[in-house]
Every structure is written in structure tokens, then in C-alpha cells.
mmCIF file of C-alpha atoms and ligand atoms in Angstrom:
data_model
loop_
_atom_site.group_PDB
_atom_site.id
_atom_site.type_symbol
_atom_site.label_atom_id
_atom_site.label_comp_id
_atom_site.label_asym_id
_atom_site.label_seq_id
_atom_site.Cartn_x
_atom_site.Cartn_y
_atom_site.Cartn_z
ATOM 1 C CA MET A 1 4.994 13.645 6.451
ATOM 2 C CA THR A 2 6.641 11.583 8.971
ATOM 3 C CA THR A 3 6.714 7.858 8.829
ATOM 4 C CA LEU A 4 5.597 6.177 12.116
ATOM 5 C CA ASP A 5 8.544 4.884 14.082
ATOM 6 C CA HIS A 6 7.017 2.219 16.208
ATOM 7 C CA LYS A 7 9.961 2.051 18.569
ATOM 8 C CA ASP A 8 9.802 5.922 19.228
ATOM 9 C CA ILE A 9 6.002 5.615 19.730
ATOM 10 C CA ASN A 10 6.519 2.894 22.208
ATOM 11 C CA ASP A 11 9.412 4.732 24.178
ATOM 12 C CA ALA A 12 7.166 7.765 24.350
ATOM 13 C CA ALA A 13 4.173 5.482 25.484
ATOM 14 C CA ARG A 14 6.223 4.125 28.338
ATOM 15 C CA ILE A 15 7.310 7.426 29.526
ATOM 16 C CA ILE A 16 3.784 8.780 29.625
ATOM 17 C CA ARG A 17 2.715 5.692 31.593
ATOM 18 C CA GLU A 18 5.444 6.313 33.768
ATOM 19 C CA GLY A 19 4.245 9.873 34.569
ATOM 20 C CA GLY A 20 6.995 11.544 32.325
ATOM 21 C CA LEU A 21 6.600 14.301 29.728
ATOM 22 C CA VAL A 22 6.750 13.973 25.993
ATOM 23 C CA ALA A 23 6.885 16.686 23.466
ATOM 24 C CA MET A 24 4.606 15.497 20.722
ATOM 25 C CA PRO A 25 4.048 16.959 17.268
ATOM 26 C CA THR A 26 0.664 18.090 16.302
ATOM 27 C CA GLU A 27 -0.594 19.707 13.157
ATOM 28 C CA THR A 28 -0.585 23.116 14.861
ATOM 29 C CA VAL A 29 2.336 23.272 17.284
ATOM 30 C CA TYR A 30 4.316 20.790 19.506
ATOM 31 C CA GLY A 31 2.435 20.006 22.712
ATOM 32 C CA LEU A 32 4.111 18.969 26.191
ATOM 33 C CA ALA A 33 2.018 15.792 26.653
ATOM 34 C CA ALA A 34 1.348 13.912 30.003
ATOM 35 C CA ASP A 35 -1.431 11.414 31.213
ATOM 36 C CA ALA A 36 -4.322 13.582 31.785
ATOM 37 C CA THR A 37 -5.556 11.523 34.537
ATOM 38 C CA ASN A 38 -2.264 11.455 36.487
ATOM 39 C CA ASP A 39 -2.247 14.584 38.954
ATOM 40 C CA LYS A 40 1.516 14.335 39.470
ATOM 41 C CA ALA A 41 2.199 14.134 35.743
ATOM 42 C CA VAL A 42 0.015 17.003 35.111
ATOM 43 C CA ALA A 43 1.740 18.995 37.930
ATOM 44 C CA ARG A 44 4.977 18.551 36.069
ATOM 45 C CA ILE A 45 3.758 20.142 32.967
ATOM 46 C CA PHE A 46 3.008 23.394 34.876
ATOM 47 C CA GLU A 47 6.397 23.082 36.620
ATOM 48 C CA ALA A 48 8.309 22.507 33.270
ATOM 49 C CA LYS A 49 6.512 25.399 31.489
ATOM 50 C CA GLY A 50 6.642 27.719 34.535
ATOM 51 C CA ARG A 51 2.611 28.149 33.753
ATOM 52 C CA PRO A 52 0.211 29.675 36.280
ATOM 53 C CA GLN A 53 -1.925 26.895 37.737
ATOM 54 C CA PHE A 54 -4.873 28.883 37.009
ATOM 55 C CA ASN A 55 -4.455 28.435 33.336
ATOM 56 C CA PRO A 56 -6.172 25.225 32.448
ATOM 57 C CA LEU A 57 -4.669 22.684 29.559
ATOM 58 C CA ILE A 58 -6.190 21.162 26.693
ATOM 59 C CA THR A 59 -6.910 17.479 26.857
ATOM 60 C CA HIS A 60 -6.027 15.348 23.624
ATOM 61 C CA VAL A 61 -8.315 12.455 22.558
ATOM 62 C CA ALA A 62 -8.174 9.887 19.686
ATOM 63 C CA SER A 63 -11.782 10.104 18.793
ATOM 64 C CA PRO A 64 -15.105 11.549 19.668
ATOM 65 C CA ASP A 65 -16.047 8.531 21.498
ATOM 66 C CA MET A 66 -12.897 8.903 23.748
ATOM 67 C CA ALA A 67 -13.995 12.597 24.407
ATOM 68 C CA LYS A 68 -17.428 11.235 25.460
ATOM 69 C CA ARG A 69 -15.798 9.397 28.471
ATOM 70 C CA TYR A 70 -14.736 12.660 29.939
ATOM 71 C CA VAL A 71 -17.152 15.576 28.580
ATOM 72 C CA GLU A 72 -20.991 15.983 27.976
ATOM 73 C CA VAL A 73 -21.206 16.102 24.111
ATOM 74 C CA SER A 74 -24.385 18.123 23.004
ATOM 75 C CA PRO A 75 -25.722 17.550 19.498
ATOM 76 C CA LEU A 76 -24.234 20.804 18.415
ATOM 77 C CA ALA A 77 -20.780 19.606 20.007
ATOM 78 C CA GLU A 78 -21.115 16.356 18.173
ATOM 79 C CA ARG A 79 -21.766 18.138 14.786
ATOM 80 C CA LEU A 80 -18.598 20.186 15.156
ATOM 81 C CA MET A 81 -16.721 17.203 15.840
ATOM 82 C CA LYS A 82 -18.038 15.410 12.806
ATOM 83 C CA GLU A 83 -17.185 18.293 10.769
ATOM 84 C CA PHE A 84 -13.644 19.412 11.971
ATOM 85 C CA TRP A 85 -12.063 16.234 13.907
ATOM 86 C CA PRO A 86 -9.367 15.315 13.487
ATOM 87 C CA GLY A 87 -8.174 18.945 13.137
ATOM 88 C CA PRO A 88 -7.245 22.123 14.767
ATOM 89 C CA LEU A 89 -10.390 22.853 16.794
ATOM 90 C CA THR A 90 -10.699 22.666 20.540
ATOM 91 C CA LEU A 91 -14.114 22.307 22.133
ATOM 92 C CA VAL A 92 -14.931 23.624 25.767
ATOM 93 C CA LEU A 93 -17.510 21.411 27.071
ATOM 94 C CA PRO A 94 -19.129 20.503 30.562
ATOM 95 C CA ARG A 95 -17.029 18.107 32.476
ATOM 96 C CA LYS A 96 -18.847 14.594 32.751
ATOM 97 C CA GLU A 97 -19.510 13.519 36.103
ATOM 98 C CA GLY A 98 -17.103 10.881 37.593
ATOM 99 C CA SER A 99 -14.725 12.116 34.634
ATOM 100 C CA ASP A 100 -11.018 11.021 35.752
ATOM 101 C CA VAL A 101 -9.359 13.834 34.151
ATOM 102 C CA SER A 102 -7.212 15.568 36.644
ATOM 103 C CA LEU A 103 -8.862 18.625 38.382
ATOM 104 C CA LEU A 104 -5.424 20.293 37.688
ATOM 105 C CA VAL A 105 -5.975 20.078 33.943
ATOM 106 C CA SER A 106 -9.278 22.253 34.077
ATOM 107 C CA ALA A 107 -7.761 24.433 36.858
ATOM 108 C CA GLY A 108 -11.098 24.350 38.994
ATOM 109 C CA LEU A 109 -13.217 25.140 35.980
ATOM 110 C CA ASP A 110 -16.339 22.851 35.587
ATOM 111 C CA THR A 111 -15.492 22.727 31.737
ATOM 112 C CA ILE A 112 -12.697 20.648 29.943
ATOM 113 C CA ALA A 113 -11.152 21.506 26.675
ATOM 114 C CA VAL A 114 -10.894 18.541 24.422
ATOM 115 C CA ARG A 115 -9.351 18.227 20.980
ATOM 116 C CA MET A 116 -8.528 15.527 18.417
ATOM 117 C CA PRO A 117 -5.147 16.353 16.901
ATOM 118 C CA GLY A 118 -4.867 15.688 13.068
ATOM 119 C CA HIS A 119 -1.292 14.365 13.145
ATOM 120 C CA ASP A 120 -0.316 10.623 12.755
ATOM 121 C CA LEU A 121 2.201 10.740 15.594
ATOM 122 C CA ALA A 122 -0.063 12.183 18.215
ATOM 123 C CA GLN A 123 -2.804 9.873 17.011
ATOM 124 C CA ALA A 124 -0.419 6.849 17.498
ATOM 125 C CA LEU A 125 0.686 8.049 20.905
ATOM 126 C CA ILE A 126 -2.693 8.545 22.283
ATOM 127 C CA GLN A 127 -3.869 5.242 20.929
ATOM 128 C CA ALA A 128 -0.743 3.404 22.323
ATOM 129 C CA VAL A 129 -1.350 4.970 25.967
ATOM 130 C CA ASP A 130 -5.171 4.744 25.550
ATOM 131 C CA CYS A 131 -5.395 7.591 27.917
ATOM 132 C CA PRO A 132 -6.192 11.267 27.350
ATOM 133 C CA LEU A 133 -3.071 13.469 27.126
ATOM 134 C CA ALA A 134 -2.901 16.805 28.614
ATOM 135 C CA ALA A 135 -0.824 19.039 26.395
ATOM 136 C CA PRO A 136 -0.182 22.898 26.229
ATOM 137 C CA SER A 137 2.382 24.056 23.670
ATOM 138 C CA ALA A 138 5.829 22.851 24.568
ATOM 139 C CA ASN A 139 7.572 26.097 25.442
ATOM 140 C CA ARG A 140 8.234 28.107 28.425
ATOM 141 C CA SER A 141 5.087 29.958 29.523
ATOM 142 C CA GLY A 142 4.753 33.476 27.604
ATOM 143 C CA THR A 143 7.309 32.690 24.935
ATOM 144 C CA ILE A 144 7.009 31.646 21.255
ATOM 145 C CA SER A 145 5.127 28.470 20.589
ATOM 146 C CA PRO A 146 7.178 25.805 18.979
ATOM 147 C CA THR A 147 6.642 24.476 15.569
ATOM 148 C CA ARG A 148 9.712 22.312 15.210
ATOM 149 C CA PRO A 149 11.525 19.935 17.417
ATOM 150 C CA ASP A 150 14.569 22.096 17.870
ATOM 151 C CA HIS A 151 12.280 25.017 19.213
ATOM 152 C CA VAL A 152 11.232 22.549 21.920
ATOM 153 C CA LYS A 153 14.813 21.619 22.842
ATOM 154 C CA GLU A 154 15.663 25.483 22.967
ATOM 155 C CA SER A 155 12.718 26.345 25.294
ATOM 156 C CA LEU A 156 12.430 23.258 27.683
ATOM 157 C CA GLY A 157 15.719 21.450 27.313
ATOM 158 C CA GLU A 158 15.913 18.841 30.010
ATOM 159 C CA ARG A 159 12.766 19.589 31.455
ATOM 160 C CA VAL A 160 11.061 17.328 28.863
ATOM 161 C CA ASP A 161 12.043 13.502 28.997
ATOM 162 C CA MET A 162 11.565 12.768 25.191
ATOM 163 C CA ILE A 163 10.819 14.811 21.876
ATOM 164 C CA LEU A 164 8.804 12.791 19.393
ATOM 165 C CA ASP A 165 10.492 14.361 16.152
ATOM 166 C CA GLY A 166 7.780 14.908 13.489
ATOM 167 C CA GLY A 167 9.514 17.894 11.690
ATOM 168 C CA PRO A 168 7.654 21.013 11.248
ATOM 169 C CA CYS A 169 3.975 21.406 12.069
ATOM 170 C CA PRO A 170 1.933 22.099 9.031
ATOM 171 C CA VAL A 171 -0.651 24.538 10.318
ATOM 172 C CA GLY A 172 1.700 26.602 12.673
ATOM 173 C CA VAL A 173 -0.890 28.343 14.799
ATOM 174 C CA GLU A 174 -2.661 26.748 17.791
ATOM 175 C CA SER A 175 -6.260 25.274 17.638
ATOM 176 C CA THR A 176 -9.425 27.557 17.643
ATOM 177 C CA ILE A 177 -11.115 27.442 20.830
ATOM 178 C CA VAL A 178 -14.644 27.248 20.925
ATOM 179 C CA LYS A 179 -17.008 27.151 23.992
ATOM 180 C CA VAL A 180 -20.268 25.247 23.574
ATOM 181 C CA ALA A 181 -22.830 25.982 26.028
ATOM 182 C CA GLY A 182 -26.352 25.103 25.046
ATOM 183 C CA ASP A 183 -27.118 26.630 21.750
ATOM 184 C CA THR A 184 -24.341 29.094 21.564
ATOM 185 C CA LEU A 185 -21.061 29.176 20.411
ATOM 186 C CA THR A 186 -18.158 31.671 21.867
ATOM 187 C CA LEU A 187 -14.796 32.013 20.160
ATOM 188 C CA LEU A 188 -12.278 31.977 23.036
ATOM 189 C CA ARG A 189 -9.287 31.863 20.784
ATOM 190 C CA PRO A 190 -8.922 32.329 17.027
ATOM 191 C CA GLY A 191 -6.751 29.549 15.569
ATOM 192 C CA GLY A 192 -6.247 26.820 12.789
ATOM 193 C CA ILE A 193 -9.921 26.740 11.930
ATOM 194 C CA PRO A 194 -11.287 29.921 10.440
ATOM 195 C CA ARG A 195 -14.199 31.378 12.340
ATOM 196 C CA ASP A 196 -16.359 31.480 9.082
ATOM 197 C CA ALA A 197 -15.870 27.829 8.383
ATOM 198 C CA ILE A 198 -17.336 27.031 11.861
ATOM 199 C CA GLU A 199 -20.215 29.461 11.088
ATOM 200 C CA ARG A 200 -20.973 27.911 7.856
ATOM 201 C CA ALA A 201 -20.833 24.357 9.003
ATOM 202 C CA THR A 202 -23.313 25.106 11.929
ATOM 203 C CA GLY A 203 -25.314 27.876 10.501
ATOM 204 C CA LYS A 204 -24.667 29.845 13.834
ATOM 205 C CA PRO A 205 -23.015 33.079 14.477
ATOM 206 C CA ILE A 206 -20.018 32.780 16.882
ATOM 207 C CA SER A 207 -19.712 35.462 19.594
ATOM 208 C CA SER A 208 -16.318 36.591 20.663
ATOM 209 C CA ALA A 209 -15.424 36.458 24.376
ATOM 210 C CA HIS A 210 -15.450 40.456 24.450
ATOM 211 C CA GLY A 211 -13.133 41.736 27.232
ATOM 212 C CA LYS A 212 -13.838 38.847 29.701
ATOM 213 C CA ILE A 213 -10.928 36.505 29.647
ATOM 214 C CA GLU A 214 -12.791 33.574 29.061
ATOM 215 C CA ALA A 215 -9.770 31.191 28.163
ATOM 216 C CA PRO A 216 -7.789 32.111 31.214
ATOM 217 C CA GLY A 217 -4.566 31.508 29.537
ATOM 218 C CA MET A 218 -5.208 34.464 26.995
ATOM 219 C CA MET A 219 -3.311 37.013 28.942
ATOM 220 C CA THR A 220 -2.500 40.029 26.694
ATOM 221 C CA SER A 221 1.282 39.779 26.605
ATOM 222 C CA HIS A 222 2.338 36.284 25.150
ATOM 223 C CA TYR A 223 4.431 34.918 22.359
ATOM 224 C CA ALA A 224 7.102 37.526 23.340
ATOM 225 C CA PRO A 225 10.098 37.665 21.409
ATOM 226 C CA ASP A 226 13.159 39.638 23.202
ATOM 227 C CA ALA A 227 13.060 42.365 20.615
ATOM 228 C CA ARG A 228 9.943 44.665 20.397
ATOM 229 C CA ILE A 229 7.192 44.355 17.635
ATOM 230 C CA ARG A 230 6.055 47.123 15.268
ATOM 231 C CA LEU A 231 2.959 45.962 13.499
ATOM 232 C CA ASN A 232 1.506 46.961 10.170
ATOM 233 C CA ALA A 233 5.035 48.124 8.880
ATOM 234 C CA HIS A 234 5.288 49.261 5.344
ATOM 235 C CA GLU A 235 8.898 49.646 5.091
ATOM 236 C CA GLN A 236 12.060 48.506 7.296
ATOM 237 C CA ARG A 237 13.488 51.228 9.211
ATOM 238 C CA GLU A 238 16.995 51.673 10.661
ATOM 239 C CA GLY A 239 17.370 49.292 13.695
ATOM 240 C CA GLU A 240 14.758 46.999 12.708
ATOM 241 C CA ALA A 241 14.635 43.289 11.582
ATOM 242 C CA PHE A 242 11.646 42.791 9.098
ATOM 243 C CA LEU A 243 8.920 40.158 8.736
ATOM 244 C CA GLY A 244 7.490 40.711 5.223
ATOM 245 C CA PHE A 245 4.093 39.451 3.706
ATOM 246 C CA GLY A 246 3.554 39.192 -0.115
ATOM 247 C CA GLU A 247 5.028 42.241 -1.923
ATOM 248 C CA VAL A 248 5.683 44.158 1.242
ATOM 249 C CA GLU A 249 9.368 43.116 1.940
ATOM 250 C CA GLY A 250 12.237 44.486 3.907
ATOM 251 C CA ALA A 251 15.169 45.872 2.091
ATOM 252 C CA GLY A 252 17.736 45.730 4.858
ATOM 253 C CA LEU A 253 19.646 43.209 6.841
ATOM 254 C CA ALA A 254 17.508 40.579 8.702
ATOM 255 C CA ALA A 255 14.678 40.738 6.340
ATOM 256 C CA LEU A 256 12.450 37.675 6.175
ATOM 257 C CA ASN A 257 9.046 37.087 4.318
ATOM 258 C CA LEU A 258 6.293 35.017 5.788
ATOM 259 C CA SER A 259 4.950 34.295 2.269
ATOM 260 C CA LYS A 260 6.317 35.674 -0.844
ATOM 261 C CA SER A 261 3.219 34.615 -2.609
ATOM 262 C CA GLY A 262 0.911 36.093 -0.145
ATOM 263 C CA ASP A 263 -0.483 32.939 0.842
ATOM 264 C CA ILE A 264 -2.023 33.034 4.274
ATOM 265 C CA ALA A 265 -1.722 29.270 5.255
ATOM 266 C CA GLU A 266 1.970 29.477 4.405
ATOM 267 C CA ALA A 267 2.341 32.661 6.446
ATOM 268 C CA ALA A 268 0.748 30.812 9.531
ATOM 269 C CA ALA A 269 3.115 27.740 9.083
ATOM 270 C CA ASN A 270 6.183 30.224 9.015
ATOM 271 C CA LEU A 271 4.977 32.522 11.660
ATOM 272 C CA PHE A 272 6.543 31.362 14.986
ATOM 273 C CA ALA A 273 9.771 30.035 13.246
ATOM 274 C CA HIS A 274 10.253 33.224 11.368
ATOM 275 C CA LEU A 275 9.551 35.298 14.633
ATOM 276 C CA ARG A 276 12.230 33.130 16.414
ATOM 277 C CA ALA A 277 14.615 33.625 13.651
ATOM 278 C CA ALA A 278 13.951 37.563 13.270
ATOM 279 C CA ASP A 279 14.519 37.740 17.096
ATOM 280 C CA ARG A 280 17.884 35.860 16.857
ATOM 281 C CA MET A 281 18.995 37.944 13.922
ATOM 282 C CA ALA A 282 17.979 40.966 15.839
ATOM 283 C CA ALA A 283 20.233 40.214 18.728
ATOM 284 C CA THR A 284 23.069 39.180 16.459
ATOM 285 C CA HIS A 285 22.933 42.657 14.693
ATOM 286 C CA GLY A 286 22.118 44.586 17.697
ATOM 287 C CA LEU A 287 18.626 45.701 16.254
ATOM 288 C CA THR A 288 15.912 46.507 18.876
ATOM 289 C CA THR A 289 12.667 45.890 16.851
ATOM 290 C CA ILE A 290 10.998 43.345 14.491
ATOM 291 C CA ALA A 291 8.820 45.186 12.167
ATOM 292 C CA VAL A 292 5.921 42.967 10.498
ATOM 293 C CA ALA A 293 4.048 43.837 7.344
ATOM 294 C CA PRO A 294 0.218 43.864 7.349
ATOM 295 C CA ILE A 295 -1.305 40.648 7.127
ATOM 296 C CA PRO A 296 -4.873 40.435 5.815
ATOM 297 C CA LYS A 297 -7.453 39.738 8.661
ATOM 298 C CA GLU A 298 -9.565 36.986 6.918
ATOM 299 C CA GLY A 299 -9.523 33.306 7.615
ATOM 300 C CA LEU A 300 -6.413 32.093 9.159
ATOM 301 C CA GLY A 301 -5.208 35.794 9.285
ATOM 302 C CA GLU A 302 -7.333 36.456 12.423
ATOM 303 C CA ALA A 303 -5.259 33.782 14.259
ATOM 304 C CA ILE A 304 -1.982 35.364 12.829
ATOM 305 C CA ASN A 305 -3.103 38.847 13.728
ATOM 306 C CA ASP A 306 -4.109 37.747 17.267
ATOM 307 C CA ARG A 307 -0.568 36.270 17.852
ATOM 308 C CA LEU A 308 1.135 39.176 16.438
ATOM 309 C CA ALA A 309 -0.985 41.575 18.712
ATOM 310 C CA ARG A 310 -0.042 39.409 21.728
ATOM 311 C CA ALA A 311 3.783 39.423 20.829
ATOM 312 C CA ALA A 312 3.621 43.175 20.364
ATOM 313 C CA ALA A 313 1.720 43.830 23.691
ATOM 314 C CA PRO A 314 3.538 45.763 26.475
ATOM 315 C CA ARG A 315 5.245 43.502 28.894
ATOM 316 C CA GLU A 316 5.013 43.441 32.675
HETATM 317 O O1 TXA B 401 -3.163 23.721 19.042
HETATM 318 C C1 TXA B 401 -3.205 23.654 20.289
HETATM 319 O O2 TXA B 401 -4.361 23.999 20.689
HETATM 320 C C2 TXA B 401 -1.944 23.447 21.002
HETATM 321 C C3 TXA B 401 -1.514 21.976 20.643
HETATM 322 C C4 TXA B 401 -0.299 21.313 21.527
HETATM 323 O O3 TXA B 401 -2.810 21.130 20.990
HETATM 324 N N1 TXA B 401 -2.118 23.437 22.429
HETATM 325 C C5 TXA B 401 -2.219 24.829 23.080
HETATM 326 O O4 TXA B 401 -2.494 24.835 24.546
HETATM 327 O O5 TXA B 401 -2.106 25.633 22.362
HETATM 328 P P1 TXA B 401 -2.072 25.903 25.426
HETATM 329 O O6 TXA B 401 -2.089 25.380 26.800
HETATM 330 O O7 TXA B 401 -0.877 26.653 24.869
HETATM 331 O O8 TXA B 401 -3.412 26.788 25.207
HETATM 332 C C6 TXA B 401 -4.473 26.267 25.859
HETATM 333 C C7 TXA B 401 -5.660 27.417 25.911
HETATM 334 C C8 TXA B 401 -5.311 28.318 26.982
HETATM 335 O O9 TXA B 401 -5.545 29.701 26.575
HETATM 336 C C9 TXA B 401 -6.347 27.901 28.115
HETATM 337 O O10 TXA B 401 -6.602 28.889 29.142
HETATM 338 C C10 TXA B 401 -7.516 27.490 27.319
HETATM 339 O O11 TXA B 401 -6.828 26.800 26.138
HETATM 340 N N2 TXA B 401 -8.530 26.523 28.128
HETATM 341 C C11 TXA B 401 -8.054 25.229 28.491
HETATM 342 N N3 TXA B 401 -8.944 24.771 29.180
HETATM 343 C C12 TXA B 401 -9.956 25.789 29.189
HETATM 344 C C13 TXA B 401 -11.404 25.635 29.764
HETATM 345 N N4 TXA B 401 -11.868 24.640 30.343
HETATM 346 N N5 TXA B 401 -12.149 26.789 29.600
HETATM 347 C C14 TXA B 401 -11.489 27.947 28.905
HETATM 348 N N6 TXA B 401 -10.360 27.936 28.398
HETATM 349 C C15 TXA B 401 -9.530 26.866 28.449
HETATM 350 MG MG1 MG B 402 0.821 28.180 24.738
#
């Protein structure tokens, strides 16, 4: 883990207060953070990412109490916060009347997505500025999410005022997004907290947002590397880079393994960095495709398979 460098936190806090953008490490991926109550700063996030304005952002808070300043927290939502915060669970809740989170953050919806990140640098930064931070993943829209500081630099370059270096992100896939409406839970995006853990904690089934694009950012093609992706590959063919899992390994050039021991959490932590590396190797060796071994669908595997399916989706 990282040691807290107070000078860095102070610099980052000053940049946020002045309306600037800071890439902050979270346990999932790096976020591109700005003061969620400052319209201009939030507009800069959309501009830096090249993100369509209809796609709302997640608001990061330091505690459940801080969330309650901005959203209505039902007993069911409170229970989820107690169980899973800090951690990779985002809750979509009704916007509170008088909430001063920028309307740009919620892209005109009457809900706000809130999350309390489980990373000491993110926590320290939110506490230092004492305001909620809007933060999407710190990459250009539609590209692979960043799990290391150099990924942010590659993708955003000078568009970000400062990168807080927290090393690699331990979880590696984005937060699970759940909409809480009355007594029902809807899964808008699978992520770092497995669906069954939430079902177990609440005793409630979670429905999926079938068909409807309930999280407006969940367009089909996303996380797109330059090379094409071939899923559920059992062998590496001519002209392919390979991402293995467990005993399913590539035998040729440009073969990596997401987890040799078949550990799903390790595979999640490696996913985006390995996709980037495979894409780079494919470009170097003139390979057109990245083939990926089958990944089990249970637990964190649901999020991994979701991201891979989006990476493989036809592009516009
Ligand atoms: O792990 C994460 O969640 C990372 C780190 C930085 O916290 N953040 C992240 O943000 O993945 P982003 O912007 O890449 O994804 C946010 C997703 C989008 O699909 C967006 O459409 C959805 O959350 N979202 C945000 N507000 C929403 C709302 N009010 N209703 C439904 N979906 C919402
Ligand atoms: Mg993203």
C-alpha cells in the first residue's frame, strides 16, 4: 500500500479547490476527480475525457454521513453502506432537494450515483477538500480503464493537472453499480462487489437492467483496444496475442496469463493492464487480434466477462 504523502495530498486538494482535475487512485481504477459542486470543474472532466454529456458521473464521498448531504438514504441503502462501504459498491439514489452536486454530474437525472472508495489516498483527498468528488475513470472515453498511474498519463497526458501516485489498483475492475428504488435493487453494472454478496447481505434478489440502458454510460462498445478481441479461446492461433487464465495458456509470441493459478481476484486486478500490454505487443508484432481464454462467470468473473464482452463488441 501507499504511504500518505501530506504534501501531495495538500497540492491535490489545492488543485481541486481551484477547479482543477486530479487523477486519484481508488481500489478499483484511477478516477479523474473534480469538485462535484463546481459546474465548471465538472465540465472540464467531460472535456478532458471526450465524454458525452448525457453520461452521468459517480460522486465520491468520505462517509455515509457525507452522502446524506446529497442523496435520500433509505434503510435498505443504509444497510448496503454499512455492509460494503468503504468499497467498490456505487449506489444510485434519489437526489436530495437542495443538494448542491452539479446538475452536470447527474446529467439531468433525478438520481445521483454515490460511492465511498476504499483507498487511503482517495479518502485523504476527499477529507482534505471536504467536498464530494465527481470522478469517472481517468481515461479517454471508450478506451481501457487505468489501473496504474502511467495508464492515466498515456491516456490523458496534459489534460490532467496532477496524478496522485498510489501504485497499481488492488481490485482492478470498476465498482458494482446498484440502483436502490424503494424496496428493489437493480444491477446497473457488475463490478468489484459480486452480485451474490449483495444478495446474501440483503436477502433480496437483484434484477438486471435487461435491455434498457439504465446506466447511460453502459454503451456496448467500450474498453476498446486497437486489436480485435476473440473470446473463450482455447488456443492461440496464428496472428494472435493471447491472454490466458489458469491452465489455458498461449504458446506463441505475445502470450500473457491473467492468473496462472486461476485466481479470479488476481485476474481482475491484472485485466486492464494485461489488455493494454497485449494491445501494445500486438501492434509491435503486427498481430490483429487478442484471444482471451474462458474466464469463470462466478463472483468477480461476472464483471470481468462484462468488460471483455464490451472490449470485443463491434465498433462504430
Ligand atoms: O470504480 C468506479 O466506479 C470508478 C472509480 C473511479 O470510482 N468510476 C467509474 O466511473 O467507473 P465511470 O464514469 O467510468 O462510470 C460511471 C457509470 C457510468 O456507466 C454512468 O452512466 C453510471 O455510472 N451512472 C452515474 N450516475 C448515474 C445515475 N444517476 N443513474 C444511473 N447510472 C449512473
Ligand atoms: Mg469508465
